[in-house]
Coordinates of C-alpha atoms and ligand atoms in Angstrom, one line a residue:
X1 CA -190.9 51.4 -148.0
X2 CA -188.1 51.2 -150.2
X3 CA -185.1 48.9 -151.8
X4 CA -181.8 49.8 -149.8
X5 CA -179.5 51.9 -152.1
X6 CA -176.2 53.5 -151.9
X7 CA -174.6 55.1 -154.1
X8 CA -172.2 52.8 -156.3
X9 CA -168.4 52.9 -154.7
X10 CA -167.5 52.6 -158.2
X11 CA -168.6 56.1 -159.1
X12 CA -166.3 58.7 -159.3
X13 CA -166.6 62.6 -159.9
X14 CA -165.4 64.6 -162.4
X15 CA -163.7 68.3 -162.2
X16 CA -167.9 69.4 -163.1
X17 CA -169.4 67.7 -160.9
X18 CA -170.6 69.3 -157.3
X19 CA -169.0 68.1 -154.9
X20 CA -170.0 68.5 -151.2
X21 CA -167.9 67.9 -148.4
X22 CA -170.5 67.9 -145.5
X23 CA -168.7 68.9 -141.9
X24 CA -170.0 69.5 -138.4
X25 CA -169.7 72.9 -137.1
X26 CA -170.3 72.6 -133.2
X27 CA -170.6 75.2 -130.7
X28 CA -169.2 73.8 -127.5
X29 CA -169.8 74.4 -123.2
X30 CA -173.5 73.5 -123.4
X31 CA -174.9 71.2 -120.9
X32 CA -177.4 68.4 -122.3
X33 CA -180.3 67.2 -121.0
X34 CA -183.5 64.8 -121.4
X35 CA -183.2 61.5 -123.4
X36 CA -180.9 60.1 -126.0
X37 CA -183.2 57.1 -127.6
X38 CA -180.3 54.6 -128.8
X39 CA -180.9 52.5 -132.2
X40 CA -180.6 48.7 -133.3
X41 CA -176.7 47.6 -133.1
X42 CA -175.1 48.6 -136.4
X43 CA -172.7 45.3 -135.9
X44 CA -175.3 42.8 -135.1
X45 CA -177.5 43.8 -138.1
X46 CA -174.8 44.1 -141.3
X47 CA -173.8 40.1 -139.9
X48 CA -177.9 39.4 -139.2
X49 CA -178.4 40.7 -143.1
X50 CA -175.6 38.4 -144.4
X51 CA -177.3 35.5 -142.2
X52 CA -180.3 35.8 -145.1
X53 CA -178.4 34.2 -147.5
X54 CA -179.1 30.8 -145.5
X55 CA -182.3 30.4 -146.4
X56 CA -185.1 30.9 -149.2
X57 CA -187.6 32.2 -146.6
X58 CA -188.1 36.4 -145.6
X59 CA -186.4 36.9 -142.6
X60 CA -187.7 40.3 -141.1
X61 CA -185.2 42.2 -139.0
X62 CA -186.4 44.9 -136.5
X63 CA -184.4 47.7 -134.9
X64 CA -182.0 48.1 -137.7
X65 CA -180.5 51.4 -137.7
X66 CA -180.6 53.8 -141.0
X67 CA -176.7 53.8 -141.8
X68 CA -174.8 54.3 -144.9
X69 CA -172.7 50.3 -143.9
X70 CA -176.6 49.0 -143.7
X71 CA -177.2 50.4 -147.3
X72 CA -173.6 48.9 -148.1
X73 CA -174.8 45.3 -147.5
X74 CA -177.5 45.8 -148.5
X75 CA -176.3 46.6 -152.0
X76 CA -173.8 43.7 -151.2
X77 CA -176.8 41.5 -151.0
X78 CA -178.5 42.8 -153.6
X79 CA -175.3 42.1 -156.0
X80 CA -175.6 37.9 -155.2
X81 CA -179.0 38.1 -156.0
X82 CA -181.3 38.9 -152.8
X83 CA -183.4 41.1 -152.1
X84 CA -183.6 43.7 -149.5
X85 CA -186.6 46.0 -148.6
X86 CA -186.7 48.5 -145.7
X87 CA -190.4 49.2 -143.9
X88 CA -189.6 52.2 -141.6
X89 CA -186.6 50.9 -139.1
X90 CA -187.7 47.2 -140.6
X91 CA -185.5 45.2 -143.4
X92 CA -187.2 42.4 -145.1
X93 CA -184.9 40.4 -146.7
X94 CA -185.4 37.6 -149.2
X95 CA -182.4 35.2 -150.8
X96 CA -184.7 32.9 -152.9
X97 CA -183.3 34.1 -155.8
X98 CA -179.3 34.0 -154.9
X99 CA -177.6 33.3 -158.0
X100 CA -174.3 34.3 -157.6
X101 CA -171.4 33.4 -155.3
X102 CA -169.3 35.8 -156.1
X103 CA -169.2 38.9 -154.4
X104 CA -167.4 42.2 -156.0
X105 CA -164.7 43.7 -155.0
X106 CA -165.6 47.4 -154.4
X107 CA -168.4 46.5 -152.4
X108 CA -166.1 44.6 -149.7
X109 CA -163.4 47.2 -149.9
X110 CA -166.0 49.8 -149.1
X111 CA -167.7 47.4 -146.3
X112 CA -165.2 45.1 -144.5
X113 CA -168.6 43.2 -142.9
X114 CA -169.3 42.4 -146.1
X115 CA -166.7 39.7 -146.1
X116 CA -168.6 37.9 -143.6
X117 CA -170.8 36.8 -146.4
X118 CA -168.3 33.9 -147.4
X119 CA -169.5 31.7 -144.9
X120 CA -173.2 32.1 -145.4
X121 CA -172.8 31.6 -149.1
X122 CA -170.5 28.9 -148.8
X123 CA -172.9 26.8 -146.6
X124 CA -175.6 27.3 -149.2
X125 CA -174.2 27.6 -152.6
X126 CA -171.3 25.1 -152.0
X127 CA -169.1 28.1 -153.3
X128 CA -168.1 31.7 -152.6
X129 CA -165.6 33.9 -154.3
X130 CA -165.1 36.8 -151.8
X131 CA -161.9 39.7 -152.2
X132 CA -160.0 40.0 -149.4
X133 CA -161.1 42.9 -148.0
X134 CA -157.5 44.6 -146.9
X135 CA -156.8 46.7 -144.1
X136 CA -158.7 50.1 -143.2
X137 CA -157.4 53.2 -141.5
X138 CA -157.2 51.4 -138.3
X139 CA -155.2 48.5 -138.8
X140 CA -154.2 44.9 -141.5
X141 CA -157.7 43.3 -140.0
X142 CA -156.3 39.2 -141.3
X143 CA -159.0 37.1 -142.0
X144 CA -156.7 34.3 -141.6
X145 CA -159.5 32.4 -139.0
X146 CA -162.6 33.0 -141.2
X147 CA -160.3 31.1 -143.4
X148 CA -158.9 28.3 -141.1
X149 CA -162.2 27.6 -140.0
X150 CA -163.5 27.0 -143.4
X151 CA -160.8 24.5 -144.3
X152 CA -162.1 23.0 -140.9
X153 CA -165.4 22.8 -142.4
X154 CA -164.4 20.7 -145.4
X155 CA -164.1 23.8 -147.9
X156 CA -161.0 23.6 -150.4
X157 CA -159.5 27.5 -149.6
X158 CA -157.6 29.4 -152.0
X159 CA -156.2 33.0 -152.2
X160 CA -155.2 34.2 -155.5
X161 CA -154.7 37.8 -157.1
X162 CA -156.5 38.7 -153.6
X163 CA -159.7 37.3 -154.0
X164 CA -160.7 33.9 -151.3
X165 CA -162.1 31.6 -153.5
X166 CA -163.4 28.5 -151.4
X167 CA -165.7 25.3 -153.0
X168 CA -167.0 22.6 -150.8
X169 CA -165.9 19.6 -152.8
X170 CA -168.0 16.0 -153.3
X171 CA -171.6 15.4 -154.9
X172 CA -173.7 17.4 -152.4
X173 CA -171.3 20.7 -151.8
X174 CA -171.9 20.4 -148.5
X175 CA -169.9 21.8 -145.1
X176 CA -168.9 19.1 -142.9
X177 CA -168.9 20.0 -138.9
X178 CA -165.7 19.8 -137.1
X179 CA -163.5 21.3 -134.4
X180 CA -162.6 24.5 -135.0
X181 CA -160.2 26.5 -132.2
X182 CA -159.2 30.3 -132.8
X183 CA -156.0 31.3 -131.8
X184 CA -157.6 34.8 -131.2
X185 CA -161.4 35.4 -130.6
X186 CA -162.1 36.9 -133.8
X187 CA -165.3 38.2 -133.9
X188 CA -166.1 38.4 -137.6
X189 CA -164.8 34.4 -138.2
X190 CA -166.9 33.2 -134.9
X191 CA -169.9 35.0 -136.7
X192 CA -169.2 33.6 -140.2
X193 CA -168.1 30.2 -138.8
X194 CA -171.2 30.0 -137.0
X195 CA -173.4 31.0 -140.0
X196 CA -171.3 28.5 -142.3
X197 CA -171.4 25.5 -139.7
X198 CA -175.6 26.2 -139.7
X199 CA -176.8 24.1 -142.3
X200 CA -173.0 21.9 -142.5
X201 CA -172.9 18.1 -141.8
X202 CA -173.1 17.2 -138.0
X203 CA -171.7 18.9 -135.7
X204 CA -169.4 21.9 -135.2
X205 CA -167.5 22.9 -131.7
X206 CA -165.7 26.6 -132.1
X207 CA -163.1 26.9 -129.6
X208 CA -161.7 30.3 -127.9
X209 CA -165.2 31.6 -129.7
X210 CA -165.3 35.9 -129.3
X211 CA -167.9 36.1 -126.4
X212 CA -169.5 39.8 -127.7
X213 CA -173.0 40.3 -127.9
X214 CA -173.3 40.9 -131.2
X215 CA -172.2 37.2 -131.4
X216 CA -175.3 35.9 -129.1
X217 CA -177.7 38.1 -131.4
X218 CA -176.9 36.0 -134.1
X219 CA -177.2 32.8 -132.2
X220 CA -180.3 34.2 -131.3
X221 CA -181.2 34.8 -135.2
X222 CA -180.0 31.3 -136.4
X223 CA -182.1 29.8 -133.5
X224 CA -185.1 31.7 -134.4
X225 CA -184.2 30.1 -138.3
X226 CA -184.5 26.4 -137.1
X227 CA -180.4 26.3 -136.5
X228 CA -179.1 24.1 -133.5
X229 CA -176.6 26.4 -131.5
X230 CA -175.5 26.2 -128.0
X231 CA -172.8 27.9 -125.6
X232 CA -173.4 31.3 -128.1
X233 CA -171.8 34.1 -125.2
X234 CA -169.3 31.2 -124.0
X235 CA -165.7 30.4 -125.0
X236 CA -167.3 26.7 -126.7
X237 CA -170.1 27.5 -129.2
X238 CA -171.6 23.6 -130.4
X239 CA -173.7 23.8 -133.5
X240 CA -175.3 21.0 -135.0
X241 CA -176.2 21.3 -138.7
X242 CA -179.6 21.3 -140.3
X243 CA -181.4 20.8 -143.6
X244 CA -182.9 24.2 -144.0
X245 CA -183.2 26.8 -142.7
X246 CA -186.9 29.0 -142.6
X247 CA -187.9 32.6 -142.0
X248 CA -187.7 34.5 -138.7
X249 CA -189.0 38.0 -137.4
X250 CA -186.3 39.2 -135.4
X251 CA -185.3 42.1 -133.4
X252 CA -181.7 43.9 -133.1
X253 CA -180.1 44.4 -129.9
X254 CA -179.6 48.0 -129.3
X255 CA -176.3 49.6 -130.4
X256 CA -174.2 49.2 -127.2
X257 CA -171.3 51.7 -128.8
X258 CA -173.7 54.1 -130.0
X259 CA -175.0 54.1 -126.0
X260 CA -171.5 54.4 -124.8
X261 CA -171.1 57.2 -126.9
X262 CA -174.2 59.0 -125.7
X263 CA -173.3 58.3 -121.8
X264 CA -170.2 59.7 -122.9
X265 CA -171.2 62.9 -124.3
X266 CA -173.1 63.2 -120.9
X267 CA -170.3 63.0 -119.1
X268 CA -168.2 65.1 -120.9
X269 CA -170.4 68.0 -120.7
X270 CA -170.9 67.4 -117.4
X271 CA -174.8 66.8 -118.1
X272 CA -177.4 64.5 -115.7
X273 CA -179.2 63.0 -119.2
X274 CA -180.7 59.8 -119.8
X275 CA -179.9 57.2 -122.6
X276 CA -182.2 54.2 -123.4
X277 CA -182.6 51.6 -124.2
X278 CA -179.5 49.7 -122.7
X279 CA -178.8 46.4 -122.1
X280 CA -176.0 47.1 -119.2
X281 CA -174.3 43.4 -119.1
X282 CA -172.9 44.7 -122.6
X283 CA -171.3 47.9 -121.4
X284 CA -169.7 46.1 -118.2
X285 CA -166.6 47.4 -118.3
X286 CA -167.3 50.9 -119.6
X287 CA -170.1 51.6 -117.1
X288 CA -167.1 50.5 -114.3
X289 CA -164.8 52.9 -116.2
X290 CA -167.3 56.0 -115.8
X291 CA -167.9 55.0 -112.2
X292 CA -164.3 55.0 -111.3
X293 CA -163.8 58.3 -113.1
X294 CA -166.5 59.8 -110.5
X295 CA -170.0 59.5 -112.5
X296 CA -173.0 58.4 -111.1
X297 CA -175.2 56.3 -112.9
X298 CA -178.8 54.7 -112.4
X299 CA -180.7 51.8 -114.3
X300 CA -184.2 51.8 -114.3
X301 CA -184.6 48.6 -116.1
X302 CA -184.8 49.9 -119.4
X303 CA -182.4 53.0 -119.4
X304 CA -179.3 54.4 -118.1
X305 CA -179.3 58.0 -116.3
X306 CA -175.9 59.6 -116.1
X307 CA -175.2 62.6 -113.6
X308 CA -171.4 64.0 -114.4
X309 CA -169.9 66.4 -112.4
X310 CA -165.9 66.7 -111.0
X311 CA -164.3 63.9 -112.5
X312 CA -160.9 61.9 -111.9
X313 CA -158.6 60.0 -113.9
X314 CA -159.0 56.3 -114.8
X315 CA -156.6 54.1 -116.9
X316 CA -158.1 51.4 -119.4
X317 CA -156.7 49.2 -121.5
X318 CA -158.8 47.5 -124.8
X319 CA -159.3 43.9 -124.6
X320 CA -162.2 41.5 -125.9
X321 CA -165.1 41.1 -124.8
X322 CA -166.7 41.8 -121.8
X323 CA -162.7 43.8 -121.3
X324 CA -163.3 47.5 -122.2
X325 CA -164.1 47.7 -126.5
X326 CA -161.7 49.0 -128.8
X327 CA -164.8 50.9 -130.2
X328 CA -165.1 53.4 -127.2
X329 CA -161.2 53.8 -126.7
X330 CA -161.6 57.1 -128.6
X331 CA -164.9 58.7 -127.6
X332 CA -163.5 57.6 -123.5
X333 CA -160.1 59.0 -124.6
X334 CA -161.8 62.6 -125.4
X335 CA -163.3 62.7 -121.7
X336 CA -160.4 61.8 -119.8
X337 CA -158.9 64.6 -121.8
X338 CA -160.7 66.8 -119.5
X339 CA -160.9 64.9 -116.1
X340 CA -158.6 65.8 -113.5
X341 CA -155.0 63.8 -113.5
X342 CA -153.3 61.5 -115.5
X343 CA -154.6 58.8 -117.1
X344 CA -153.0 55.9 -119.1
X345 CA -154.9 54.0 -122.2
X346 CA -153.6 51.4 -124.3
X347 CA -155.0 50.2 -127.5
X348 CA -154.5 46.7 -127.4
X349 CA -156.9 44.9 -130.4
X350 CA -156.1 47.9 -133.1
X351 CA -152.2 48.8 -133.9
X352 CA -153.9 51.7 -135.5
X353 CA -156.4 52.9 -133.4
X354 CA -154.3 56.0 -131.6
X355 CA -154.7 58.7 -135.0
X356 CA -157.1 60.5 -132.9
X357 CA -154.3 62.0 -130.6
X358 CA -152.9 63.9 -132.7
X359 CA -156.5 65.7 -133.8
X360 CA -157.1 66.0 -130.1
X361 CA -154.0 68.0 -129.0
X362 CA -154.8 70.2 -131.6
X363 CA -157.7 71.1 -129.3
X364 CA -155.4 71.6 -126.5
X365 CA -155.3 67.9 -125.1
X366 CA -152.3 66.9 -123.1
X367 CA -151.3 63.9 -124.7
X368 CA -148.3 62.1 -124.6
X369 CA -147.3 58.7 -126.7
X370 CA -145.6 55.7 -125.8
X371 CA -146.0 52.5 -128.7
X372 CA -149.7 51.8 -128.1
X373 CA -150.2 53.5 -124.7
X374 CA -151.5 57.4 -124.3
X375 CA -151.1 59.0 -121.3
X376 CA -153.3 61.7 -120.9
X377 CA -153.2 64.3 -118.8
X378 CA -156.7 66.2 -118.5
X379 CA -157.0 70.1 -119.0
X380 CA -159.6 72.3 -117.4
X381 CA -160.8 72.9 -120.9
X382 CA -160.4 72.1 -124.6
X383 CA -160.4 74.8 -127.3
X384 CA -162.9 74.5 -130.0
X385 CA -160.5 73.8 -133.6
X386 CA -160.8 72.3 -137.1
X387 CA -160.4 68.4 -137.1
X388 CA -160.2 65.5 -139.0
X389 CA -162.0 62.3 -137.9
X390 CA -159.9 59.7 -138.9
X391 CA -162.1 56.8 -138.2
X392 CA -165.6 56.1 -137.6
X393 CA -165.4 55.9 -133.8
X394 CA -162.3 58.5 -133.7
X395 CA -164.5 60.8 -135.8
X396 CA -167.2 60.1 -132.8
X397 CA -164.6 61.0 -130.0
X398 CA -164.1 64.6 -132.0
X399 CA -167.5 65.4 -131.7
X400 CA -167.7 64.9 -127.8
X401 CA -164.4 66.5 -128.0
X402 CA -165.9 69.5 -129.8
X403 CA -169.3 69.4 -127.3
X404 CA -167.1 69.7 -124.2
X405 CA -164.5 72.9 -125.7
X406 CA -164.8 76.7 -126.1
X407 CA -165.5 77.9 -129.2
X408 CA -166.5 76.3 -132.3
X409 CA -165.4 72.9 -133.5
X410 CA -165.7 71.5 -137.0
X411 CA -165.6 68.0 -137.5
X412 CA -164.6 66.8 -141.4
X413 CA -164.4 63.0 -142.4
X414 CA -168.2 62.3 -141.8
X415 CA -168.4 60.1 -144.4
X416 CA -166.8 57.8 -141.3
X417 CA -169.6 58.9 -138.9
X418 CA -172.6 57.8 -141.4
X419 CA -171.2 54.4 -141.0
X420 CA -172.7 54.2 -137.3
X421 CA -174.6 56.9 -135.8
X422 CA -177.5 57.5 -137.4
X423 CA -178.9 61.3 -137.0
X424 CA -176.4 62.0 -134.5
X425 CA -176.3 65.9 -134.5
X426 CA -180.5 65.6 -134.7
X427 CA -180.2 63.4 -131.1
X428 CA -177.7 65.4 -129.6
X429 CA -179.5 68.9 -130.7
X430 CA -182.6 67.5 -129.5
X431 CA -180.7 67.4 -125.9
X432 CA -179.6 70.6 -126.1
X433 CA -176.7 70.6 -128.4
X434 CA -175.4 73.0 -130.9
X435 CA -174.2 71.1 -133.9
X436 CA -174.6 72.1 -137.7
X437 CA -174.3 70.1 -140.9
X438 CA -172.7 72.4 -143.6
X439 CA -170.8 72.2 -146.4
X440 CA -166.9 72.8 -145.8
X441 CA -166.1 76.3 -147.3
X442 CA -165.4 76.3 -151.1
X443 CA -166.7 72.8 -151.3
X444 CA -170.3 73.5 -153.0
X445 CA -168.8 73.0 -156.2
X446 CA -165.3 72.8 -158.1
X447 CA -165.9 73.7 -161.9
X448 CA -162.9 72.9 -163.9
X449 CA -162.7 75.5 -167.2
Ligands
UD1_1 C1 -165.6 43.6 -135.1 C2 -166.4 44.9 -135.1 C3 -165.5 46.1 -134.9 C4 -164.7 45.9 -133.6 C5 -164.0 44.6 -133.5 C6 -163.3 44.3 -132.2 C7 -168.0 44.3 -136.8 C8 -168.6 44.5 -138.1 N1 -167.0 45.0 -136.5 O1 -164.6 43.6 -136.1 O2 -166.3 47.2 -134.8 O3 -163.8 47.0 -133.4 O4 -164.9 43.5 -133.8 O5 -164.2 44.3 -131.2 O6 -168.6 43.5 -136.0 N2 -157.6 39.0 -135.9 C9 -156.6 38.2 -136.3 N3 -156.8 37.2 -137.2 C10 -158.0 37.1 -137.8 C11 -159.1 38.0 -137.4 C12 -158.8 38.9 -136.4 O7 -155.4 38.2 -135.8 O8 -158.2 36.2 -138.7 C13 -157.3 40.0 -134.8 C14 -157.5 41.4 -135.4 O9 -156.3 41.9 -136.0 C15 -157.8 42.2 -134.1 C16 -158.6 41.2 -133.3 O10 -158.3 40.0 -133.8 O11 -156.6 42.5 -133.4 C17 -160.1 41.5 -133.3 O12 -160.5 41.5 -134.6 P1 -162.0 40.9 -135.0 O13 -162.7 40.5 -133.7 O14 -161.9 39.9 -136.1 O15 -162.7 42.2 -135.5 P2 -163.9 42.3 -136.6 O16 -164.8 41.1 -136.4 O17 -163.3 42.6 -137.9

């Protein structure tokens, strides 16, 4: 048992401090084998924590993955007040004592999911004071419908010196329902819109709502809380606003990116492995893109078994949900680096999401660029190299990268792959892998005289 920490953001190091800069070294052209056991959804569970903030009661999540984002909003939580215990792969989380509504800014630069917070705290504090969290490495990420929606809601929006700062005016601060329609199915704003309109006045319709899973598992959360929601999973989400809101003991879905990884890691070391458990509906279109590219795969109701041998081209293109996810455009692109003929991949959610490329070529990818659209042209093998991850999920796609090549790969920038795979070197070691964590050369320590 233990309270959630991360170090502060705010810290910095000095010229005496040690400094380690942690990197993968990974000896490539082994075959894997076994199981790969897949944890809670890193996505649903940072929006499930900020959820806690509607009511007074413990809500107990299960399945929650141990993740440096996790211990972000955690922190995040812990800053407004709450109060967040972890029991093994358990959270127990507690916002009886919120006492502040506003949230600080290095905790939401550091964790973008943090942001999502504004509509929880709105609905029960009648204020919120949230930073805009700004772009990341893969693209501007507006919050311009978290804050549409809002207004929708009755809350009096304002951005100033780049903090949101929104009040529900009148006597009893609280959200009204109303229509809400999204020009783009955000995710994030369906997911704080949903949490806001929870305990608002009447009813709430979200129109063009994101349809993602990670969506459902918080209408599955809220409903568990006493909250009125229907259509979660559908274009039209209704809620009807309560009261209150009480406790819940509640389980996370499992991490359908972090299983798309695994099958992917199968398949590009041309492995028969097993990886469980996986809800399939929520990897649709990737489980059709591995079958196109000439893998065979079984379900045996709780797991998926992957057997990879010769494998083809396919093209994919991002899209929402259930199109193929922006989150395995990377790890998928690393594959069809090595399957025979060219394949074409356009980035379509993320004008940023390509920085990968340029990292894979210099593992001897045949890559070529066009705006958002890679074509990809597989070689027979990939040389193992020094690389960067740039991203969290492009830092993913240089480890399958590095599993599949000759030689030794090192992967730096895992301060990106903390965020969402927890243990990954222990799983994939534990299949037969051969990945080390050591500290980049010369890194231990940098005295200044
Ligand atoms: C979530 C996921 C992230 C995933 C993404 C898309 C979390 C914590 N993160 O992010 O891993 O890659 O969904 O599946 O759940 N947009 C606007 N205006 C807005 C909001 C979004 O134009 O106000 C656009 C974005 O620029 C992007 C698209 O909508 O092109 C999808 O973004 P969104 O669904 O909001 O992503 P997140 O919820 O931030």
């Amino acid at each position: 048992m233990g309270l959630i920490a991360v170090p502060s953001p705010t810290q910095t190091s000095t010229p005496f401090q040690t400094t380690a800069n942690p990197q993968l070294e990974i000896r490539g052209g082994r075959r894997l084998s076994g199981e790969l056991e897949v944890s809670g959804a890193k996505n649903s569970a940072l929006v499930l924590m900020a959820a806690c903030l509607l009511t007074r009661d413990t809500i107990r999540l299960r399945n929650v993955p141990p993740l440096t984002d996790i211990a972000a909003m955690g922190e995040m939580l812990g800053s407004l007040g709450g109060r967040v215990v972890r029991h093994g792969d358990a959270l127990e989380l507690n916002g009886d004592a919120i006492n502040n509504s506003t949230a600080p800014y290095e905790l939401v630069n550091s964790l973008r999911a943090s942001f999502f917070c504004i509509g929880p705290l709105l609905a029960r504090m009648g204020m919120a004071k949230v930073p805009l969290p700004g772009g990341c490495q893969i693209g501007t990420r507006p919050v311009v419908e978290h804050v549409k929606g809002l207004k929708a809601l009755g809350a009096q929006v304002t951005i100033e010196h780049g903090v949101v700062t929104a009040v529900v005016p009148g006597r009893g601060h609280r959200l009204t329902g109303g229509r809400i329609h999204m020009d783009c199915p955000s995710v994030g704003a369906t997911e704080t819109l949903m949490m806001a309109a929870a305990l608002a006045d009447g009813e709430t319709v979200i129109d063009n709502a994101a349809l993602e899973p990670e969506v459902v598992d918080l209408a599955g959360l809220l409903i568990a809380m006493g909250a009125k929601v229907r259509g979660a999973g559908t274009p039209t989400i209704t809620i009807v606003g309560v009261d209150r809101l009480h406790g819940a003991d509640y389980a996370v879905i499992p991490d359908r990116i972090e299983a798309g990884t695994f099958l992917l890691a199968a398949a590009i070391t041309r492995s028969h492995l097993r990886v469980a458990p996986v809800i399939p509906e929520h990897l649709g279109a990737v489980l059709t893109k591995l079958e196109e590219a000439g893998c065979t795969l079984e379900h045996d109701g709780i797991g998926l078994t992957l057997k990879a041998d010769h494998l083809n081209a396919v093209d994919l293109r991002t899209q929402p949900f259930p199109g193929f996810p922006t989150d395995l455009q990377a790890p998928f692109m690393s594959l069809l680096a090595t399957a025979k003929g060219t394949s074409v991949i356009t980035e379509n959610i993320f004008e940023n999401r390509l920085q990968h490329v340029a990292e894979l070529q210099r593992m001897g990818a045949a890559i070529r660029m066009q705006g958002n659209t890679a074509f990809v042209e597989g070689v027979s093998r990939l040389s193992g190299a020094p690389v960067q991850g740039t991203d969290l999920r492009a830092s993913a796609a240089m480890v399958l990268a590095g599993l599949a090549a000759e030689g030794i790969t090192t992967v730096r920038g895992l301060e990106f792959l903390d965020r969402g795979y927890a243990n990954l070197e222990g799983k994939l070691n534990a299949a037969g892998a051969c990945i080390e964590r050591v500290n980049a050369p010369g890194s231990s320590a940098s005295i200044a005289a």
